[in-house]
Coordinates of C-alpha atoms and ligand atoms in Angstrom, one line a residue:
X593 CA -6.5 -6.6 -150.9
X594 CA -9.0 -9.7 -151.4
X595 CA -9.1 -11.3 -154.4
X596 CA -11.9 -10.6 -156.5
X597 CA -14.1 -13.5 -157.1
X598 CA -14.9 -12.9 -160.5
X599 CA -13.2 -13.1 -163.7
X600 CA -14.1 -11.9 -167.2
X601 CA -13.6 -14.0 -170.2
X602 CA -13.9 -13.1 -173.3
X603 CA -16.8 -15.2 -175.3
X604 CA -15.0 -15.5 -178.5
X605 CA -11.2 -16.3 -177.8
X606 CA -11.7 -17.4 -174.1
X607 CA -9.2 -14.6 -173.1
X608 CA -9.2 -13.9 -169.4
X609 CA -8.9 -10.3 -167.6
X610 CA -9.7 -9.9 -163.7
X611 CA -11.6 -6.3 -164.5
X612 CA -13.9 -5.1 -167.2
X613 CA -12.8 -3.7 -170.4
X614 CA -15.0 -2.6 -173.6
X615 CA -12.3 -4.3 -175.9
X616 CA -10.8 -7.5 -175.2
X617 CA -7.0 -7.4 -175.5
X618 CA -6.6 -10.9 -177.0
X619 CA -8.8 -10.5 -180.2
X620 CA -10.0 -7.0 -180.1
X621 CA -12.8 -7.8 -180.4
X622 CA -15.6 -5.8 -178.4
X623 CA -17.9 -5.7 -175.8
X624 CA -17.4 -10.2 -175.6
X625 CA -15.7 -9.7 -172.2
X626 CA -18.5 -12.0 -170.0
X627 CA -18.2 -11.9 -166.3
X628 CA -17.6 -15.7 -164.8
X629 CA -17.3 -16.8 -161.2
X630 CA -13.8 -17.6 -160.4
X631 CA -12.8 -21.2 -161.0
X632 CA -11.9 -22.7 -157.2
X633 CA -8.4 -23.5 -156.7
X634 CA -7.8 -23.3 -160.5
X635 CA -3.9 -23.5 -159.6
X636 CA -3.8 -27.2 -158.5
X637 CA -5.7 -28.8 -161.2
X638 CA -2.6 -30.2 -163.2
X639 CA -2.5 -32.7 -160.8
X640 CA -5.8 -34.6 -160.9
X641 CA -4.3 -35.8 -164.5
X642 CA -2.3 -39.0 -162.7
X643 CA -5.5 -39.5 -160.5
X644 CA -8.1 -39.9 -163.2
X645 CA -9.2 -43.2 -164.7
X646 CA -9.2 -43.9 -168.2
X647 CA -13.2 -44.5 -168.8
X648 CA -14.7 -47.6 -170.9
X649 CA -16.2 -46.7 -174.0
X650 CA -19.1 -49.1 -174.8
X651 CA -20.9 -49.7 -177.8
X652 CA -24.4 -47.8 -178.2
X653 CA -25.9 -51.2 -179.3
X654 CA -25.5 -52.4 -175.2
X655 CA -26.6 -49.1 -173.4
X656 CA -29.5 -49.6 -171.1
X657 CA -32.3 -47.3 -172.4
X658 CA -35.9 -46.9 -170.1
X659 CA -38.9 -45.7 -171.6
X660 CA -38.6 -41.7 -170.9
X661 CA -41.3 -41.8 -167.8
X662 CA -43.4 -38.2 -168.3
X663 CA -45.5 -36.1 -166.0
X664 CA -48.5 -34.5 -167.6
X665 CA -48.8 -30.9 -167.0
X666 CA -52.9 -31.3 -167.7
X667 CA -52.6 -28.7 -170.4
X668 CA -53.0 -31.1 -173.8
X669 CA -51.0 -28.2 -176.1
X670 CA -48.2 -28.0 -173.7
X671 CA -48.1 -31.9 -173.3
X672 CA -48.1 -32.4 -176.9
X673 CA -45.0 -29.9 -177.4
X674 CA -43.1 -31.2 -174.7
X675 CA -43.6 -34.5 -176.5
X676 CA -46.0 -36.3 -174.2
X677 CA -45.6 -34.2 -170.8
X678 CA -42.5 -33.0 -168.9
X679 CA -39.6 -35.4 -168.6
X680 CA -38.7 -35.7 -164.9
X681 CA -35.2 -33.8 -164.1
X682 CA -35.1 -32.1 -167.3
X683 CA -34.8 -28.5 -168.0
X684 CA -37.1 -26.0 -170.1
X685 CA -36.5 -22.9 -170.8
X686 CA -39.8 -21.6 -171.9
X687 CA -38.9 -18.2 -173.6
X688 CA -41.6 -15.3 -174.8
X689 CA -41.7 -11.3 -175.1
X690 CA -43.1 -10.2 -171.8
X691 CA -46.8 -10.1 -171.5
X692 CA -47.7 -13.1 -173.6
X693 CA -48.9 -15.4 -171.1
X694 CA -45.5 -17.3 -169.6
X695 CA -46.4 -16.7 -166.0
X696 CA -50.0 -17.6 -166.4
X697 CA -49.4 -21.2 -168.6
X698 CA -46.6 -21.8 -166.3
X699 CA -48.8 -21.5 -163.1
X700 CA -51.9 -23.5 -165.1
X701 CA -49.5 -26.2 -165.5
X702 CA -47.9 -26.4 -162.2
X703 CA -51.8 -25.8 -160.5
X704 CA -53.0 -29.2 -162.5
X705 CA -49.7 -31.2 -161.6
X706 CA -50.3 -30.1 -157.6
X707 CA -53.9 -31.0 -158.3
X708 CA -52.3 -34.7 -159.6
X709 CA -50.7 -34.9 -156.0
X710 CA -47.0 -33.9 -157.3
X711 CA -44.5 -31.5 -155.7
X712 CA -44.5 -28.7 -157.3
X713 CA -42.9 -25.2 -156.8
X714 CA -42.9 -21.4 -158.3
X715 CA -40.3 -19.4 -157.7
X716 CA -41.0 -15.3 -159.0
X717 CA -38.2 -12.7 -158.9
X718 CA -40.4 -10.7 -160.8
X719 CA -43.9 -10.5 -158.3
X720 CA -44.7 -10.3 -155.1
X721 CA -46.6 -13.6 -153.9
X722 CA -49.5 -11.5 -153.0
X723 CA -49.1 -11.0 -156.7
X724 CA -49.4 -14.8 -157.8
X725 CA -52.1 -15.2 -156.0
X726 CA -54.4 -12.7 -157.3
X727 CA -53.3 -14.1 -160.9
X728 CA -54.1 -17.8 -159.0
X729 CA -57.7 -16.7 -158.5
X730 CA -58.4 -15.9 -161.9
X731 CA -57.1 -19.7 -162.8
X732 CA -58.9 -21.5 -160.9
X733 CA -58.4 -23.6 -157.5
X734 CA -56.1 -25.5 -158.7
X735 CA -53.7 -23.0 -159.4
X736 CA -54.1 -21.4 -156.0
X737 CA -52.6 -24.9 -154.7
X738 CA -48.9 -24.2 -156.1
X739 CA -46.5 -23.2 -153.0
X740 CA -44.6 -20.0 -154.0
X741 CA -41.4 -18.3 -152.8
X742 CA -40.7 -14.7 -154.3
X743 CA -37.1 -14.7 -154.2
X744 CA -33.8 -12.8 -156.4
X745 CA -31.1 -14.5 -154.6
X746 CA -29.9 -17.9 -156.6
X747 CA -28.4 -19.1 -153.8
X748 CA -31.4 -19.1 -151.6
X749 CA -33.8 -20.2 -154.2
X750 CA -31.2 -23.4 -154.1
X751 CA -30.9 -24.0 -150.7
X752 CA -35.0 -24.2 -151.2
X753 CA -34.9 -26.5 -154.0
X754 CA -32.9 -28.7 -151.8
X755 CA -35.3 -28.7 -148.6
X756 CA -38.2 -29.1 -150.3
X757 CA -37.1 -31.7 -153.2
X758 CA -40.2 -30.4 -155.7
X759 CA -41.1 -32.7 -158.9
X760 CA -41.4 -29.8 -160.8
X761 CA -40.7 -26.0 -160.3
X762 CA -40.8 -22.7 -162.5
X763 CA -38.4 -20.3 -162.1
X764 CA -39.9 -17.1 -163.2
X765 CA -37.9 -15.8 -164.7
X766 CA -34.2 -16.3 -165.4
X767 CA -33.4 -13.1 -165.8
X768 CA -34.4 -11.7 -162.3
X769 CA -32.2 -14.1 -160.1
X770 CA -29.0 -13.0 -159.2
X771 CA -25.6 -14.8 -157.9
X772 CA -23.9 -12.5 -154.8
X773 CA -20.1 -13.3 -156.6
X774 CA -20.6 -11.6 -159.7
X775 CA -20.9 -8.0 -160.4
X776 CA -22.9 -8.1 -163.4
X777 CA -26.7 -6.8 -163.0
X778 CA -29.4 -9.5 -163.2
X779 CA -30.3 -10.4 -166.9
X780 CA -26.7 -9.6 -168.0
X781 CA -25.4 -13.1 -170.1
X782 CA -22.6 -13.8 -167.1
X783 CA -25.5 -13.5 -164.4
X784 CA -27.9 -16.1 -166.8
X785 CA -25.2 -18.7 -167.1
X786 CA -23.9 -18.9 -164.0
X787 CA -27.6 -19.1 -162.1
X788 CA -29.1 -21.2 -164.9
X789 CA -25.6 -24.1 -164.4
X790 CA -26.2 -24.1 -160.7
X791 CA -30.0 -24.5 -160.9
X792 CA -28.9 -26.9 -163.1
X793 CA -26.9 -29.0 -161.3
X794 CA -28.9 -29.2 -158.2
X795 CA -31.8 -30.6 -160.8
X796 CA -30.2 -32.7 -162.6
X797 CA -29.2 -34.3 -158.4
X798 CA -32.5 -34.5 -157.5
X799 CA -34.0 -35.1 -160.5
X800 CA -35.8 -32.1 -160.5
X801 CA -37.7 -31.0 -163.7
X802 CA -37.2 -26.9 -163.8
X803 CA -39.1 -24.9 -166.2
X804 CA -37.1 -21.2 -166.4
X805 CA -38.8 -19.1 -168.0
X806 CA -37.1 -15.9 -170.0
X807 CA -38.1 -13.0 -171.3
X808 CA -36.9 -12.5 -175.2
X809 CA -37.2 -9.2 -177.0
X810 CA -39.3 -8.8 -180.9
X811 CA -36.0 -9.3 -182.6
X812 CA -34.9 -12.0 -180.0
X813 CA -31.8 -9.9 -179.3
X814 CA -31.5 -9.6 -175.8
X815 CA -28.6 -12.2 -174.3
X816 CA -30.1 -13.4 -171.5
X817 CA -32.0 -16.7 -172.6
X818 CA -30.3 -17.1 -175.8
X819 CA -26.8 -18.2 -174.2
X820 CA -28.9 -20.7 -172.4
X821 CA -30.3 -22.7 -175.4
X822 CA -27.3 -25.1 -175.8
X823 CA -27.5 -25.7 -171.5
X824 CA -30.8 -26.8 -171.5
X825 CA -33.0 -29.9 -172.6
X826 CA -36.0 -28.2 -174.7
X827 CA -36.5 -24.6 -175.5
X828 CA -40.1 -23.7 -175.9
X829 CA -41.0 -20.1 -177.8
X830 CA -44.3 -18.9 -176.8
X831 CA -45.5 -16.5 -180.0
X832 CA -48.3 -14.2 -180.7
X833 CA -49.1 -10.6 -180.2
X834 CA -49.8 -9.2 -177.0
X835 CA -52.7 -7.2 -178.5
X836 CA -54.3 -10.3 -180.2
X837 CA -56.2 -13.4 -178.1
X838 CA -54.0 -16.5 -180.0
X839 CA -50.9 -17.5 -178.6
X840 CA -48.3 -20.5 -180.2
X841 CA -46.4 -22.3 -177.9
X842 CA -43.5 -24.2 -180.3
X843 CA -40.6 -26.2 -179.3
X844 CA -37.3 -24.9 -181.0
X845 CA -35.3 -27.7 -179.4
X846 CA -36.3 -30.7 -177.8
X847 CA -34.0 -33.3 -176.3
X848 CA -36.8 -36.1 -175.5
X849 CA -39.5 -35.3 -178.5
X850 CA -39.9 -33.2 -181.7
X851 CA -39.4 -29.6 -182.7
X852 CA -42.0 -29.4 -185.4
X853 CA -44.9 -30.0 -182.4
X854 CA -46.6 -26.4 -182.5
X855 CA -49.8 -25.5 -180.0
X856 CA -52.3 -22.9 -180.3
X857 CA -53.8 -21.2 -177.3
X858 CA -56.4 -18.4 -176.5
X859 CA -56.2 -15.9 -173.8
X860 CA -59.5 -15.6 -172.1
X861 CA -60.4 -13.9 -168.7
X862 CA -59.9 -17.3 -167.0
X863 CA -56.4 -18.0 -168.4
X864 CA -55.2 -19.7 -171.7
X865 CA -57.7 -21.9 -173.3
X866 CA -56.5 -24.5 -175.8
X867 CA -57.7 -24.3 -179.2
X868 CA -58.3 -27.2 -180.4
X869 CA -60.5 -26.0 -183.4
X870 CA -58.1 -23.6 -184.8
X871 CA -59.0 -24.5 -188.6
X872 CA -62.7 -23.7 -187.9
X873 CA -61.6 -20.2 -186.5
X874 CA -60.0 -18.3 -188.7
X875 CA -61.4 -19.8 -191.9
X876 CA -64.8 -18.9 -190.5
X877 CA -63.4 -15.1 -190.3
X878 CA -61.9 -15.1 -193.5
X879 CA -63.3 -12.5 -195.9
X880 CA -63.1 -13.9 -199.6
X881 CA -62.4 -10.7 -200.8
X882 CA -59.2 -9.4 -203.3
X883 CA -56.1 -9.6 -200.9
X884 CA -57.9 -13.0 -198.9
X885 CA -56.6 -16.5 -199.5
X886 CA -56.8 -19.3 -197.0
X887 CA -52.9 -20.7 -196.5
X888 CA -53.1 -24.5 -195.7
X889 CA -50.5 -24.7 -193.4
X890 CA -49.2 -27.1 -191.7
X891 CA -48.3 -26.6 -187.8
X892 CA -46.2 -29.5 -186.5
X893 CA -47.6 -32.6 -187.3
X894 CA -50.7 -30.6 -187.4
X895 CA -52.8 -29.1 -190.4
X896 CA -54.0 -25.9 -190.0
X897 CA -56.1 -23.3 -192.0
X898 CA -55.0 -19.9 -191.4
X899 CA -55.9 -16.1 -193.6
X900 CA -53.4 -14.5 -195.5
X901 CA -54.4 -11.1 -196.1
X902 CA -52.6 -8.4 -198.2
X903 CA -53.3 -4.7 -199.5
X904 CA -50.9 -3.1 -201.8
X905 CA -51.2 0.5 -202.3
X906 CA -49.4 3.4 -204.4
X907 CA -46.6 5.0 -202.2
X908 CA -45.2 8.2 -201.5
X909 CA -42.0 6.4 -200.2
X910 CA -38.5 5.4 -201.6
X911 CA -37.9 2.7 -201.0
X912 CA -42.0 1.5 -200.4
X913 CA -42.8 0.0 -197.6
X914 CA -42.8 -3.7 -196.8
X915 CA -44.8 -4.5 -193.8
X916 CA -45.3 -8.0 -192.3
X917 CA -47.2 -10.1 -189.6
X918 CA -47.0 -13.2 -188.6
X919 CA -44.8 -14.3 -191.3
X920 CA -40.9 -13.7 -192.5
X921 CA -39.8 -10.8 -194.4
X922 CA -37.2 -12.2 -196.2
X923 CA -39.5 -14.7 -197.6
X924 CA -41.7 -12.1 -198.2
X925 CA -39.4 -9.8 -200.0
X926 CA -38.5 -13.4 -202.3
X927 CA -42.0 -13.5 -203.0
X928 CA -42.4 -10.3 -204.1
X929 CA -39.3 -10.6 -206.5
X930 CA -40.3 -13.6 -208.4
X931 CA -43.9 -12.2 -208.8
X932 CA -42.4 -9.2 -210.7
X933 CA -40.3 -11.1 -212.3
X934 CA -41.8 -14.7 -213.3
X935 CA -45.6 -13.4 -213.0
X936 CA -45.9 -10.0 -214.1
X937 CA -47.3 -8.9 -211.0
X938 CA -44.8 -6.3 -210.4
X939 CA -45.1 -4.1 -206.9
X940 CA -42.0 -1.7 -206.9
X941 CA -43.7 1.5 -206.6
X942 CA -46.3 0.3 -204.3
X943 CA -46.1 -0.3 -200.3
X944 CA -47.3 -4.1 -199.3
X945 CA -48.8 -4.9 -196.4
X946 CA -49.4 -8.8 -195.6
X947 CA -50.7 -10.3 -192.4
X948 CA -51.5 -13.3 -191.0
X949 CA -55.0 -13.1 -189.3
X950 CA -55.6 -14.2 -186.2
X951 CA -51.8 -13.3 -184.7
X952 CA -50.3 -16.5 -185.5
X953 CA -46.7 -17.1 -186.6
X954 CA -46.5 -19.1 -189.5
X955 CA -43.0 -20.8 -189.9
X956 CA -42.6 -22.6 -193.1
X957 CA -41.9 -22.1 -196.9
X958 CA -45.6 -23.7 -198.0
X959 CA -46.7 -20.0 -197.4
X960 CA -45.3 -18.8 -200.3
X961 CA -47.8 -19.7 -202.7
X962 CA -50.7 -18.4 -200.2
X963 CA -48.5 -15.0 -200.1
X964 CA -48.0 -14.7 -203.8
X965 CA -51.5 -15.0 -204.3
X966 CA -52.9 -12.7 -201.8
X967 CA -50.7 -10.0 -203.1
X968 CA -51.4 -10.6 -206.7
X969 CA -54.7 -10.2 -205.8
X970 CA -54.9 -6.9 -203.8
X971 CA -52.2 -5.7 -206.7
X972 CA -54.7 -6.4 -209.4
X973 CA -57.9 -5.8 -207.8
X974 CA -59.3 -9.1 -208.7
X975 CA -61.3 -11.6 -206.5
X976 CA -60.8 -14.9 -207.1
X977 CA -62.2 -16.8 -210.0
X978 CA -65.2 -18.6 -208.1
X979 CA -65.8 -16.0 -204.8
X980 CA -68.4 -18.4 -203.8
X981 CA -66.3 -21.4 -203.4
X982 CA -63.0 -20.1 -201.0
X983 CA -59.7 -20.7 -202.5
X984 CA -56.6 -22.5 -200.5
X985 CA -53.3 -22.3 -201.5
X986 CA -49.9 -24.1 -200.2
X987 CA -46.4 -24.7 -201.8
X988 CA -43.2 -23.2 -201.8
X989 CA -42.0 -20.1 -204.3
X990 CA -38.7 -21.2 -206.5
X991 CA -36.6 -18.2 -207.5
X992 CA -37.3 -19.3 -211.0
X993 CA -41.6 -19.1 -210.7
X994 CA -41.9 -22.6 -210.4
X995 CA -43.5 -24.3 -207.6
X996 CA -42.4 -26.6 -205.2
X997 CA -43.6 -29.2 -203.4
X998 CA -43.9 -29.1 -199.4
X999 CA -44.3 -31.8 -196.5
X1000 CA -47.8 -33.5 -196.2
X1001 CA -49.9 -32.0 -199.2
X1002 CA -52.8 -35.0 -198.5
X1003 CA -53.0 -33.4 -194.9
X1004 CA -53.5 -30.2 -195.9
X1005 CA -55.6 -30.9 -198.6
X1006 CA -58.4 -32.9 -196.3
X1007 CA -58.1 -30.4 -193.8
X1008 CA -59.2 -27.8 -196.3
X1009 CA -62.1 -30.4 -197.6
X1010 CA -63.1 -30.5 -193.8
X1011 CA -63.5 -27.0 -193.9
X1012 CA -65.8 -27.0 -197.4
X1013 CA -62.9 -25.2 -198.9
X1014 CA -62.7 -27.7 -202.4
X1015 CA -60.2 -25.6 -204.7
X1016 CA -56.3 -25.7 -202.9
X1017 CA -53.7 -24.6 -205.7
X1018 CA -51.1 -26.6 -204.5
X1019 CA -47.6 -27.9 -206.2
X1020 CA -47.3 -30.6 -208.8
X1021 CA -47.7 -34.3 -207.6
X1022 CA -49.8 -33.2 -204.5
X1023 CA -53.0 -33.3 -205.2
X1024 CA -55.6 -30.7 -205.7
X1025 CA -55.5 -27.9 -208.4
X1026 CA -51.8 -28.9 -209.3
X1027 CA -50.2 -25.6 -211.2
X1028 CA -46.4 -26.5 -212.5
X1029 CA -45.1 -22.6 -211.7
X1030 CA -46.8 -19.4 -210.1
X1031 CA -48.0 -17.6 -213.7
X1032 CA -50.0 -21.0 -213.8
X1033 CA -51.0 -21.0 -210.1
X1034 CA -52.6 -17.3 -210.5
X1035 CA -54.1 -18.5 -213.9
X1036 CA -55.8 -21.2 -211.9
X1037 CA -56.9 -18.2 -208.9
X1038 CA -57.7 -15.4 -211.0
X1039 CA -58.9 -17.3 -214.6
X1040 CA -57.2 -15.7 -217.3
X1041 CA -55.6 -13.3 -215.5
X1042 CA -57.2 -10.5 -217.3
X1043 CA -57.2 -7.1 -215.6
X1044 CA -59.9 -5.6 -214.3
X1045 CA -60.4 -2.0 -213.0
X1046 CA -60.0 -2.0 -209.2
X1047 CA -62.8 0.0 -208.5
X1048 CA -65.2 -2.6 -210.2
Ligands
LIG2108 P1 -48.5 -13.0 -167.9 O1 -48.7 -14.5 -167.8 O2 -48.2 -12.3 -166.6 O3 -47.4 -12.7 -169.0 P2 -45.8 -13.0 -168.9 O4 -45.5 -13.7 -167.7 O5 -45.5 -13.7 -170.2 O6 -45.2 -11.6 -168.9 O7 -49.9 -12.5 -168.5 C1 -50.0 -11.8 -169.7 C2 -51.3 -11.0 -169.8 O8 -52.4 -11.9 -169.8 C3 -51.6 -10.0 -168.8 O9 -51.5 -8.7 -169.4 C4 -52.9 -10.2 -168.3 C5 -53.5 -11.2 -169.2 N1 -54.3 -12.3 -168.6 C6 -55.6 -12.5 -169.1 O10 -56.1 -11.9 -170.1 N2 -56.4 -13.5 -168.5 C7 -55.9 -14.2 -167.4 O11 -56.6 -15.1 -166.9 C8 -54.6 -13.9 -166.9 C9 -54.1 -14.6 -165.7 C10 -53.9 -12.9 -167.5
LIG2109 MG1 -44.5 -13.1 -166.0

């Protein structure tokens, strides 16, 4: 009988078995079995131990470095997040629930860099070429300048790589290519590795740059891309809601810039659209009323003026509900429990909805304050102090009520002066309308605090 070509080894003990089995027999643990591709001739490798040199370790200060040369992709957001354009035979994965817009920036970028006389190449497991191209028309020429190869088999899509050398190629997406040796269905974690380490190494050869692109679930859950995040050179998360126009493209690792470089885009008829003007946006929809306050966030090295909203409202449930968009949970939950308990603004009995206008993602602990005071608002029914003038808020919630300070609180500040928005309650020491803990922030907000009825 032929040997199978495939092992399975288990993920968290590194236990091998040649078939399938829901429980590994080494740790017990289950479902960790991953199919692999048989290591070749696995048998004779003791003996390459006499034949190997010792290497020269050399101090860092005499390593030879070059300026990191870049190709720009034309697309300023993506440029910026990359850290100043893609880095020549480096790997992205570029990972996003399905329908947010991977396929389209990925051919906008590869359209402008075959428009700046590179190589490019798009590979699609996922459509038809006849596909691309009707999505290519809606881009623009450029876009319709990309050569594409629709193509599942890994193998071939190498053998292409290597006749036609690209600059830059998109693999779209990960999950769809499949190696003939293992069993495993495309998408399953030992199919991802094993395509994603041989596209890799015929890249990193020819010094190809390859943008995979992967599709990742709400909760992030599904194996595919994640197992790839330690193989590759920058992961980028492209955010938003499919429902909504805004899209952020943000780098969770980046092996040749930083990770705190966020973009914004806007999906129009013609493709994604840069917003450059973000601020402007959602301040100028911003409603002023109970349950509004304007978050100065910051987005990367970036300020940006974003709408918390919140409505809290007696429920029927045990426990009440807790719903949340565009921001986390947890944090959320936190904020809630040191209102109630350092503020007086308590919300058991009362379900609390909080949103983030626009569709935007914000990542960062300065949305506390901006959270606490939208909900103390829609809990009490009370607009802020001056309605004319638009409130701001940043700063980060302590478990004991007091406020903390966050990164770049002169940023935020002008960017909330640029927008005629001259009150930001903000931490001690930053500037602003500086309140020591939140009872003294919502003092600030609200005046004294008093109740008033909610219908008034
Ligand atoms: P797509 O890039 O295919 O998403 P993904 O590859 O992440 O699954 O496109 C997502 C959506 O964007 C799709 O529903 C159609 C819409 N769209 C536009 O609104 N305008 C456009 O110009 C294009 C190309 C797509
Ligand atoms: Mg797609």
């Amino acid at each position: 009988m032929a040997r199978p070509t495939t092992i399975h080894v288990c993920s968290a003990c590194g236990h091998s078995t040649p078939r399938w089995q829901g429980k590994c027999p080494g740790c017990d643990a289950w479902n960790t079995l991953v199919e692999e591709a048989r290591p070749a001739a696995a048998s004779g490798s003791s003996g390459r131990a006499g034949v190997a040199r010792a290497a020269r370790p050399r101090p860092l200060s005499e390593v030879d470095t070059a300026p990191v040369p870049r190709l720009s992709t034309g697309i300023g957001e993506l440029d910026r997040v990359l850290g100043g354009g893609i880095v020549p035979g480096s790997l992205v994965l570029l990972g996003g629930s399905p329908g947010i817009g991977k396929s389209t920036l990925t051919n906008m970028a590869l359209g402008n860099l075959a428009g700046a006389g590179r190589r490019t190449l798009y590979v699609s497991g996922e459509e038809s070429a006849a596909q691309i191209k009707l999505r290519a028309e809606r881009l623009g020429a450029g876009a319709l300048a990309v050569p594409v190869v629709a193509e599942t088999d890994v193998d071939t899509v190498i053998a292409t790589l290597e006749a036609e050398r690209p600059e830059v190629c998109v693999i779209d997406s990960v999950q769809t290519l499949h190696a003939a040796e293992l069993t495993g269905a495309p998408g399953s974690v030992g199919q991802v590795r094993e395509v994603a380490s041989r596209i890799m190494r015929v890249a990193k050869a020819h010094a190809i740059a390859v943008v995979l692109v992967g599709h990742v679930t709400k909760e992030g859950s599904l194996a595919g891309p994640r197992v790839l995040e330690h193989l590759v050179d920058c992961v980028l998360q492209f955010e938003g809601e499919r429902e909504r126009t805004y899209r952020t493209l943000r780098a969770l690792k980046n092996r040749f810039g930083s990770t705190s470089e966020a973009g914004v885009f806007e999906m129009r008829s013609g493709g994604l659209v840069e917003v450059l003007d973000a601020s402007a946006r959602f301040v100028g929809e911003a409603t002023r009323a109970p349950g509004s306050v304007v978050l100065a966030a910051m987005e990367g090295s970036r300020p940006l003026l974003v709408e918390v909203q919140a409505l809290v409202s007696p429920s029927e449930l045990v426990p009440p509900r807790r719903v949340v968009n565009g921001l986390d949970r947890n944090r959320l939950a936190l904020v809630l429990a040191v209102l109630g308990r350092h503020a007086g603004v308590g919300v058991g009995t009362a379900d609390v909805f909080v949103n983030v206008v626009g569709g935007v993602r914000i990542d960062e602990p300065g949305a506390d304050l901006a959270v606490a005071l939208a909900v103390a608002g829609a809990a009490r029914g009370v607009a802020l102090e001056q309605p004319d003038r638009p409130l701001a808020a940043f700063g980060e919630v302590g478990l004991t009520g007091e406020l903390r300070s966050v990164g770049h609180p002169e940023r935020r500040i002008e960017e909330a002066a640029k927008f005629g928005l001259r009150t930001v309650v903000a931490p001690p020491g930053s500037g602003g309308l500086e309140a020591r803990t939140l009872r003294e922030a919502l003092k600030a907000a609200f005046g004294g605090g008093e109740r008033r009825p909610r219908a008034a």
